[in-house]
CSV table of C-alpha atoms in Angstrom, one decimal:
chain,number,residue,atom,x,y,z
A,18,MET,CA,0.0,0.0,0.0
A,19,ASP,CA,1.1,3.7,-0.4
A,20,ILE,CA,3.0,4.7,2.7
A,21,THR,CA,3.3,8.5,2.4
A,22,GLY,CA,0.6,9.9,0.3
A,23,GLY,CA,3.0,12.1,-1.6
A,24,GLU,CA,2.0,10.6,-5.0
A,25,GLN,CA,-1.7,11.3,-4.3
A,26,VAL,CA,-1.0,14.9,-3.6
A,27,GLY,CA,0.8,15.3,-7.0
A,28,ASP,CA,-2.0,13.7,-8.8
A,29,ALA,CA,-4.7,15.8,-7.0
A,30,VAL,CA,-2.7,19.0,-8.0
A,31,ALA,CA,-2.4,17.8,-11.6
A,32,SER,CA,-6.2,17.2,-11.8
A,33,CYS,CA,-6.9,20.7,-10.5
A,34,ALA,CA,-4.5,22.3,-12.9
A,35,SER,CA,-6.0,20.4,-15.8
A,36,ALA,CA,-9.6,21.3,-14.9
A,37,LEU,CA,-9.0,25.0,-14.3
A,38,ARG,CA,-6.3,26.0,-16.8
A,39,PRO,CA,-8.8,26.4,-19.7
A,40,ALA,CA,-10.5,29.1,-17.8
A,41,VAL,CA,-7.4,31.1,-16.7
A,42,ASP,CA,-8.5,34.1,-19.0
A,43,ARG,CA,-11.9,34.3,-17.2
A,44,ASP,CA,-12.8,36.7,-14.2
A,45,TRP,CA,-12.2,34.6,-11.0
A,46,GLU,CA,-12.5,37.5,-8.6
A,47,GLY,CA,-16.1,38.5,-9.5
A,48,VAL,CA,-17.5,34.9,-9.5
A,49,ALA,CA,-18.3,33.0,-6.2
A,50,ALA,CA,-17.0,29.5,-6.0
A,51,GLY,CA,-19.9,27.1,-5.9
A,52,GLY,CA,-21.7,27.3,-2.6
A,53,LEU,CA,-18.9,29.3,-1.0
A,54,GLU,CA,-18.8,32.9,0.0
A,55,TRP,CA,-15.3,33.1,-1.4
A,56,SER,CA,-14.6,34.1,-4.9
A,57,CYS,CA,-13.0,31.7,-7.3
A,58,ARG,CA,-9.7,33.5,-7.0
A,59,ARG,CA,-9.8,33.6,-3.2
A,60,THR,CA,-10.6,29.9,-3.2
A,61,ALA,CA,-7.6,29.1,-5.4
A,62,GLU,CA,-5.4,31.1,-3.0
A,63,HIS,CA,-6.8,29.1,-0.2
A,64,ILE,CA,-5.8,25.8,-1.9
A,65,ALA,CA,-2.2,27.1,-2.2
A,66,GLY,CA,-2.2,28.4,1.4
A,67,ASP,CA,-3.4,25.0,2.9
A,68,LEU,CA,-0.7,23.0,0.8
A,69,ILE,CA,2.2,25.1,2.1
A,70,ALA,CA,0.8,25.2,5.6
A,71,TYR,CA,0.5,21.4,5.7
A,72,ALA,CA,3.9,21.1,4.2
A,73,GLY,CA,5.4,23.5,6.8
A,74,GLN,CA,3.6,21.7,9.7
A,75,LEU,CA,4.9,18.3,8.7
A,76,ALA,CA,8.4,19.4,7.8
A,77,GLY,CA,8.8,21.4,11.0
A,78,ARG,CA,7.1,18.8,13.3
A,79,VAL,CA,5.2,21.6,15.1
A,80,ARG,CA,3.3,19.7,17.8
A,81,ASP,CA,1.4,22.2,19.8
A,82,ARG,CA,0.1,25.0,17.4
A,83,TYR,CA,-0.2,26.0,13.7
A,84,ALA,CA,3.0,27.4,12.4
A,85,PRO,CA,2.3,30.9,10.8
A,86,PHE,CA,2.4,30.3,7.1
A,87,GLU,CA,0.8,32.7,4.6
A,88,ILE,CA,0.9,33.2,1.0
A,89,VAL,CA,0.7,36.7,-0.4
A,90,LEU,CA,0.0,36.6,-4.2
A,91,ASP,CA,-0.8,40.4,-4.7
A,92,GLY,CA,2.1,42.3,-3.2
A,93,PRO,CA,1.9,45.9,-1.8
A,94,ALA,CA,1.5,48.9,-4.2
A,95,GLY,CA,4.6,49.6,-6.1
A,96,GLY,CA,5.8,46.0,-5.6
A,97,PRO,CA,5.7,43.0,-7.9
A,98,ASP,CA,2.9,42.7,-10.5
A,99,ALA,CA,-0.3,41.0,-9.2
A,100,ALA,CA,-0.4,37.4,-10.0
A,101,GLY,CA,-2.9,36.3,-12.8
A,102,ASN,CA,-5.0,33.3,-12.6
A,103,ALA,CA,-2.3,31.3,-14.6
A,104,ASP,CA,0.1,32.3,-11.9
A,105,VAL,CA,-2.2,31.2,-9.1
A,106,LEU,CA,-2.3,27.7,-10.7
A,107,GLU,CA,1.5,27.7,-10.7
A,108,VAL,CA,1.6,28.6,-7.1
A,109,ILE,CA,-0.9,25.6,-6.3
A,110,GLU,CA,1.5,23.4,-8.4
A,111,THR,CA,4.6,24.6,-6.4
A,112,THR,CA,3.0,24.3,-3.0
A,113,GLY,CA,1.7,20.9,-3.9
A,114,ALA,CA,5.3,19.9,-4.8
A,115,LEU,CA,6.4,21.0,-1.4
A,116,LEU,CA,3.7,18.9,0.4
A,117,THR,CA,4.7,16.0,-1.8
A,118,ALA,CA,8.2,16.3,-0.8
A,119,ALA,CA,7.5,16.8,2.9
A,120,ALA,CA,5.2,13.5,3.0
A,121,ARG,CA,7.9,11.6,1.1
A,122,THR,CA,10.8,12.6,3.2
A,123,ALA,CA,9.1,12.7,6.7
A,124,PRO,CA,9.8,9.5,8.9
A,125,ARG,CA,6.8,7.2,9.3
A,126,SER,CA,6.5,8.0,13.0
A,127,ALA,CA,6.5,11.9,12.4
A,128,ARG,CA,3.5,13.9,13.5
A,129,ALA,CA,2.5,17.5,13.8
A,130,PHE,CA,-0.3,19.5,15.1
A,131,HIS,CA,-3.7,19.6,13.6
A,132,PRO,CA,-6.8,20.5,15.9
A,133,TYR,CA,-9.4,17.9,14.9
A,134,PRO,CA,-10.1,15.6,16.5
A,135,PHE,CA,-7.0,14.2,18.3
A,136,ARG,CA,-4.6,17.2,18.0
A,137,SER,CA,-2.1,15.7,15.6
A,138,ALA,CA,-1.7,14.0,12.1
A,139,ASP,CA,1.0,11.9,10.4
A,140,ARG,CA,2.4,12.3,7.0
A,141,VAL,CA,-0.4,10.3,5.3
A,142,GLY,CA,-3.0,12.4,7.3
A,143,PHE,CA,-1.5,15.7,6.0
A,144,ALA,CA,-1.3,14.3,2.5
A,145,ALA,CA,-5.0,13.3,2.7
A,146,MET,CA,-6.0,16.7,4.0
A,147,GLY,CA,-4.1,18.3,1.2
A,148,VAL,CA,-5.7,16.1,-1.4
A,149,ALA,CA,-9.1,16.8,0.1
A,150,GLU,CA,-8.6,20.6,0.0
A,151,VAL,CA,-7.4,20.4,-3.7
A,152,LEU,CA,-10.3,18.1,-4.9
A,153,LEU,CA,-13.1,19.8,-3.1
A,154,HIS,CA,-12.0,23.3,-3.8
A,155,THR,CA,-11.3,22.5,-7.4
A,156,HIS,CA,-15.0,21.3,-7.5
A,157,ASP,CA,-16.1,24.6,-6.0
A,158,ILE,CA,-14.2,26.8,-8.4
A,159,ALA,CA,-15.2,24.7,-11.5
A,160,GLU,CA,-18.9,24.8,-10.4
A,161,GLY,CA,-18.6,28.7,-10.1
A,162,LEU,CA,-17.0,29.0,-13.5
A,163,GLY,CA,-19.4,26.5,-15.2
A,164,LEU,CA,-16.7,24.0,-15.9
A,165,PRO,CA,-17.0,20.2,-15.7
A,166,TYR,CA,-15.1,18.5,-13.0
A,167,GLU,CA,-15.0,14.9,-11.9
A,168,ALA,CA,-12.1,14.0,-9.4
A,169,PRO,CA,-10.4,10.7,-10.0
A,170,ALA,CA,-12.0,8.1,-8.0
A,171,PRO,CA,-8.9,6.5,-6.4
A,172,LEU,CA,-8.0,10.0,-5.0
A,173,ALA,CA,-11.6,10.3,-3.4
A,174,GLU,CA,-11.1,6.8,-2.0
A,175,PHE,CA,-7.8,7.7,-0.6
A,176,VAL,CA,-9.3,10.7,1.2
A,177,LEU,CA,-12.2,8.8,2.5
A,178,THR,CA,-10.3,5.8,3.8
A,179,ARG,CA,-7.7,7.9,5.7
A,180,ILE,CA,-9.5,10.9,7.1
A,181,PHE,CA,-13.2,10.1,7.0
A,182,PRO,CA,-13.3,6.7,8.8
A,183,HIS,CA,-16.8,7.5,10.2
A,184,VAL,CA,-18.3,7.8,6.8
A,185,GLN,CA,-19.9,4.6,5.3
A,186,PRO,CA,-18.6,4.0,1.7
A,187,GLY,CA,-21.0,4.6,-1.1
A,188,PRO,CA,-21.1,3.1,-4.6
A,189,ASP,CA,-19.2,6.1,-5.9
A,190,HIS,CA,-16.3,7.5,-4.0
A,191,TRP,CA,-16.4,11.0,-5.5
A,192,ARG,CA,-20.1,11.4,-4.9
A,193,THR,CA,-19.6,9.9,-1.4
A,194,LEU,CA,-16.9,12.6,-0.5
A,195,LEU,CA,-19.1,15.4,-2.0
A,196,TRP,CA,-21.9,14.3,0.2
A,197,ALA,CA,-19.8,14.0,3.3
A,198,THR,CA,-18.6,17.6,2.9
A,199,GLY,CA,-22.0,19.1,2.2
A,200,ARG,CA,-21.6,19.4,-1.4
A,201,GLY,CA,-24.1,16.8,-2.9
A,202,GLU,CA,-26.7,14.3,-2.2
A,203,LEU,CA,-26.6,10.4,-1.8
A,204,PRO,CA,-29.8,8.3,-2.0
A,205,GLY,CA,-31.0,7.2,1.4
A,206,ARG,CA,-28.7,9.6,3.3
A,207,ALA,CA,-29.7,12.7,5.0
A,208,PRO,CA,-28.0,16.0,3.8
A,209,VAL,CA,-24.8,16.9,5.6
A,210,THR,CA,-24.7,20.4,7.0
A,211,GLU,CA,-21.8,20.2,9.3
A,212,TRP,CA,-18.7,18.0,8.9
A,213,ARG,CA,-15.1,17.4,9.9
A,214,TRP,CA,-12.4,15.0,8.9
A,215,SER,CA,-10.8,12.7,11.4
A,216,ASN,CA,-7.1,11.9,11.8
A,217,ASN,CA,-6.1,8.8,13.6
A,218,LEU,CA,-5.6,8.7,17.4
A,219,VAL,CA,-2.3,8.0,18.7
A,220,LEU,CA,-1.7,7.4,22.5
A,221,PRO,CA,1.6,7.2,24.3
A,222,ALA,CA,2.2,4.2,26.4
A,223,GLY,CA,5.7,4.1,28.1
A,224,ARG,CA,8.1,2.4,25.6
A,225,LEU,CA,5.3,2.2,23.0
A,226,THR,CA,2.8,4.4,21.1
A,227,LEU,CA,-0.6,3.0,20.2
A,228,GLU,CA,-1.5,4.1,16.7
A,229,GLY,CA,-5.1,4.1,15.5
A,230,VAL,CA,-5.5,2.1,12.4
A,231,THR,CA,-7.3,3.8,9.5
A,232,PRO,CA,-9.8,1.8,7.2
A,233,ALA,CA,-7.2,1.8,4.5
A,234,ALA,CA,-4.6,0.3,6.8
A,235,ALA,CA,-7.1,-2.2,8.2
A,236,ALA,CA,-8.1,-3.4,4.7
A,237,ASP,CA,-4.4,-3.9,3.9
A,238,LEU,CA,-3.6,-5.8,7.1
A,239,ALA,CA,-6.6,-8.1,6.7
A,240,ALA,CA,-5.4,-8.9,3.2
A,241,ASP,CA,-2.0,-10.0,4.5
A,242,GLY,CA,-0.3,-6.7,3.9
A,243,ASP,CA,1.7,-4.7,6.5
A,244,GLY,CA,-0.8,-1.8,6.9
A,245,GLY,CA,1.9,0.7,6.4
A,246,PHE,CA,3.9,-0.4,9.5
A,247,ALA,CA,7.4,-1.8,9.7
A,248,TRP,CA,6.8,-5.1,11.7
A,249,ALA,CA,9.1,-6.9,14.1
A,250,GLU,CA,9.9,-10.4,13.3
A,251,GLY,CA,6.9,-12.7,13.1
A,252,GLY,CA,4.4,-9.8,12.8
A,253,PRO,CA,1.6,-9.1,12.4
A,254,PHE,CA,0.2,-12.0,14.4
A,255,GLU,CA,-3.1,-13.7,13.4
A,256,GLY,CA,-5.2,-11.8,16.1
A,257,THR,CA,-4.0,-8.4,14.7
A,258,ARG,CA,-5.1,-9.4,11.2
A,259,GLU,CA,-8.5,-10.7,12.5
A,260,ALA,CA,-9.1,-7.5,14.3
A,261,ALA,CA,-8.2,-5.5,11.2
A,262,GLY,CA,-10.7,-7.5,9.4
A,263,MET,CA,-13.3,-6.6,12.0
A,264,THR,CA,-12.4,-2.9,11.6
A,265,ALA,CA,-12.6,-3.0,7.8
A,266,LYS,CA,-16.0,-4.8,8.0
A,267,ALA,CA,-17.3,-2.1,10.5
A,268,TYR,CA,-16.2,0.6,8.2
A,269,GLN,CA,-18.0,-1.0,5.1
A,270,GLU,CA,-21.1,-1.3,7.3
A,271,GLY,CA,-21.0,2.2,8.5
A,272,VAL,CA,-20.7,1.5,12.2
A,273,HIS,CA,-17.0,2.0,12.7
A,274,ARG,CA,-16.0,4.5,15.4
A,275,PRO,CA,-12.2,5.1,14.9
A,276,GLU,CA,-11.5,5.7,18.5
A,277,PHE,CA,-12.9,2.2,19.4
A,278,GLY,CA,-11.2,0.3,16.7
A,279,LEU,CA,-7.7,-1.3,16.3
A,280,PHE,CA,-4.4,0.2,17.5
A,281,VAL,CA,-1.1,-1.1,16.4
A,282,LEU,CA,1.6,-1.2,19.1
A,283,VAL,CA,4.7,0.6,17.9
A,284,ARG,CA,8.0,0.3,19.9
A,285,ALA,CA,9.4,3.8,20.3
A,286,GLU,CA,13.1,2.8,20.2
A,287,ASP,CA,13.0,1.3,16.7
A,288,ASP,CA,9.6,2.3,15.2
A,289,ARG,CA,8.8,-1.5,14.9
A,290,ALA,CA,5.2,-2.6,15.1
A,291,ILE,CA,4.9,-5.4,17.7
A,292,GLY,CA,1.3,-6.2,18.1
A,293,GLY,CA,-2.3,-5.0,18.1
A,294,MET,CA,-4.8,-3.9,20.8
A,295,GLY,CA,-8.2,-2.4,20.6
A,296,PHE,CA,-11.9,-2.8,21.1
A,297,HIS,CA,-14.4,-5.1,19.6
A,298,GLY,CA,-16.8,-2.2,19.0
A,299,ALA,CA,-18.0,0.9,20.6
A,300,PRO,CA,-19.3,0.8,24.2
A,301,ASP,CA,-22.7,-0.6,24.6
A,302,GLU,CA,-25.7,1.2,26.2
A,303,ASP,CA,-24.3,0.4,29.7
A,304,GLY,CA,-21.0,1.9,28.8
A,305,ARG,CA,-19.2,-1.5,28.6
A,306,ALA,CA,-16.6,-2.1,26.0
A,307,GLU,CA,-14.6,-5.3,25.2
A,308,ILE,CA,-10.9,-5.1,24.6
A,309,GLY,CA,-8.4,-7.6,23.1
A,310,TYR,CA,-4.8,-7.8,22.1
A,311,ASP,CA,-1.9,-9.9,20.9
A,312,LEU,CA,1.8,-9.5,20.3
A,313,THR,CA,4.3,-11.0,17.9
A,314,GLU,CA,6.2,-13.9,19.5
A,315,SER,CA,9.5,-12.0,19.4
A,316,ALA,CA,8.1,-9.2,21.5
A,317,ARG,CA,6.5,-11.3,24.3
A,318,GLY,CA,7.9,-11.5,27.8
A,319,HIS,CA,9.0,-7.8,28.0
A,320,GLY,CA,6.0,-6.2,29.6
A,321,TYR,CA,4.8,-4.4,26.4
A,322,ALA,CA,1.2,-5.7,26.5
A,323,THR,CA,0.8,-4.6,30.1
A,324,GLU,CA,2.1,-1.0,29.4
A,325,ALA,CA,-0.2,-0.8,26.5
A,326,LEU,CA,-3.3,-2.1,28.2
A,327,ARG,CA,-2.8,0.2,31.1
A,328,ALA,CA,-2.6,3.2,28.8
A,329,LEU,CA,-5.5,2.3,26.5
A,330,ALA,CA,-7.7,1.5,29.6
A,331,ALA,CA,-6.8,4.7,31.3
A,332,TRP,CA,-7.7,6.6,28.1
A,333,ALA,CA,-11.0,4.8,27.7
A,334,LEU,CA,-12.2,5.0,31.3
A,335,ALA,CA,-11.5,8.7,31.4
A,336,ARG,CA,-14.4,9.1,28.7
A,337,GLN,CA,-17.9,9.8,29.8
A,338,ASP,CA,-19.3,7.1,27.5
A,339,VAL,CA,-17.2,4.3,29.0
A,340,THR,CA,-18.0,2.9,32.5
A,341,SER,CA,-16.2,-0.5,32.3
A,342,LEU,CA,-13.9,-2.6,30.2
A,343,PHE,CA,-13.9,-6.4,30.0
A,344,ALA,CA,-11.8,-9.1,28.4
A,345,THR,CA,-12.1,-12.8,28.0
A,346,VAL,CA,-9.0,-14.9,28.3
A,347,ASP,CA,-8.5,-18.6,27.8
A,348,ARG,CA,-8.1,-20.3,31.2
A,349,ASP,CA,-4.8,-22.0,30.1
A,350,ASN,CA,-3.3,-18.8,28.7
A,351,ALA,CA,-1.4,-17.8,31.8
A,352,PRO,CA,0.7,-15.0,30.1
A,353,SER,CA,-2.4,-13.3,28.9
A,354,ARG,CA,-4.1,-13.6,32.2
A,355,GLY,CA,-1.0,-12.1,33.8
A,356,VAL,CA,-1.3,-9.1,31.4
A,357,VAL,CA,-4.9,-8.2,32.4
A,358,GLU,CA,-4.3,-8.8,36.1
A,359,ARG,CA,-1.2,-6.6,36.1
A,360,ALA,CA,-3.2,-3.9,34.3
A,361,GLY,CA,-5.8,-3.8,37.2
A,362,PHE,CA,-8.6,-6.1,35.7
A,363,ARG,CA,-10.2,-8.5,38.2
A,364,ARG,CA,-11.7,-11.9,37.4
A,365,VAL,CA,-15.5,-11.8,37.6
A,366,SER,CA,-16.6,-15.1,36.1
A,367,GLU,CA,-15.8,-18.3,34.3
A,368,GLU,CA,-17.3,-18.9,30.9
A,369,GLY,CA,-17.5,-21.5,28.1
A,370,GLU,CA,-17.6,-25.3,28.5
A,371,ASP,CA,-16.1,-26.4,31.9
A,372,GLY,CA,-15.0,-22.8,32.6
A,373,ALA,CA,-12.5,-22.8,29.6
A,374,GLN,CA,-12.4,-19.0,29.8
A,375,PHE,CA,-12.1,-16.3,32.5
A,376,ALA,CA,-13.9,-13.0,32.1
A,377,TYR,CA,-12.1,-10.0,33.5
A,378,GLU,CA,-13.5,-6.5,34.2
A,379,LEU,CA,-12.0,-3.0,34.9
A,380,ARG,CA,-14.3,-0.3,36.1
A,381,SER,CA,-13.9,3.5,36.1
């Protein structure tokens, strides 16, 4: 699978330039861009501004705020000549190249600030946000100018499966993305009036980080891929692949809640993925959520699962919609029982034939 998103940024910018270049001699300032209050000219400037802002955030690894990037295309009086529409497209192409380079050269583990919803994004997240801005605002400008525009379906799918994990896929990726951002209709779905994209959640856990798995990564893991992670020897283990399949299925059915999906456990010292941990679904009506985990054999016996489970349980139980967590462990799996017990879970019952499994619970 694609591991940076840089290629998709370049393809999106090329799509934008191809669609809008035939109209560079038109008046972009006096025409509104689709349903936006901005003019077509202002919207094109906004595309360029977002691309360089995302490139700067990612390249600088700014973690607690937006870095102050701004593009000024029309200089002060007496300065450089104002940029024409063709020049604006060239700026979009240039800033797109910068984001492409930033995504391709950033380490896999690099993250930088973005406010919604979990305060950061990785290189693929910034690339997906850049592609979304380009495709959607190219649509807006083209609509304002009366130009035909159909974004390439693979690019729309790239955006949906990376930063719209809560949106059920539709039969047409581009139409689904337009609907999800309040720009169109889909049969059987109510109009969207408010929306935000959603980057993946990452939680610190001592020697590890828990990285939320996107629908794209889940589908790849379920199909015997690596999900974009560098795995330790023997990974990913079968439990992680099964959990990834559950995540991909929930996404297809429109019931996936990304914060209650699968997390990959990544070792901080070498950026190697060593296992999976996560929820079997969102909390039920009583606020109970089931949790599960596995590790690659080469990573077992070092306390990693306990560290990760403590961190994930603390995060979950701090939420208002979670009252308790439970896990079911085979009676003869002493190492796994040790993990949940060290993490503070208490045994509450025996289940299965002849008590073959122990049920554990941790309450807030």
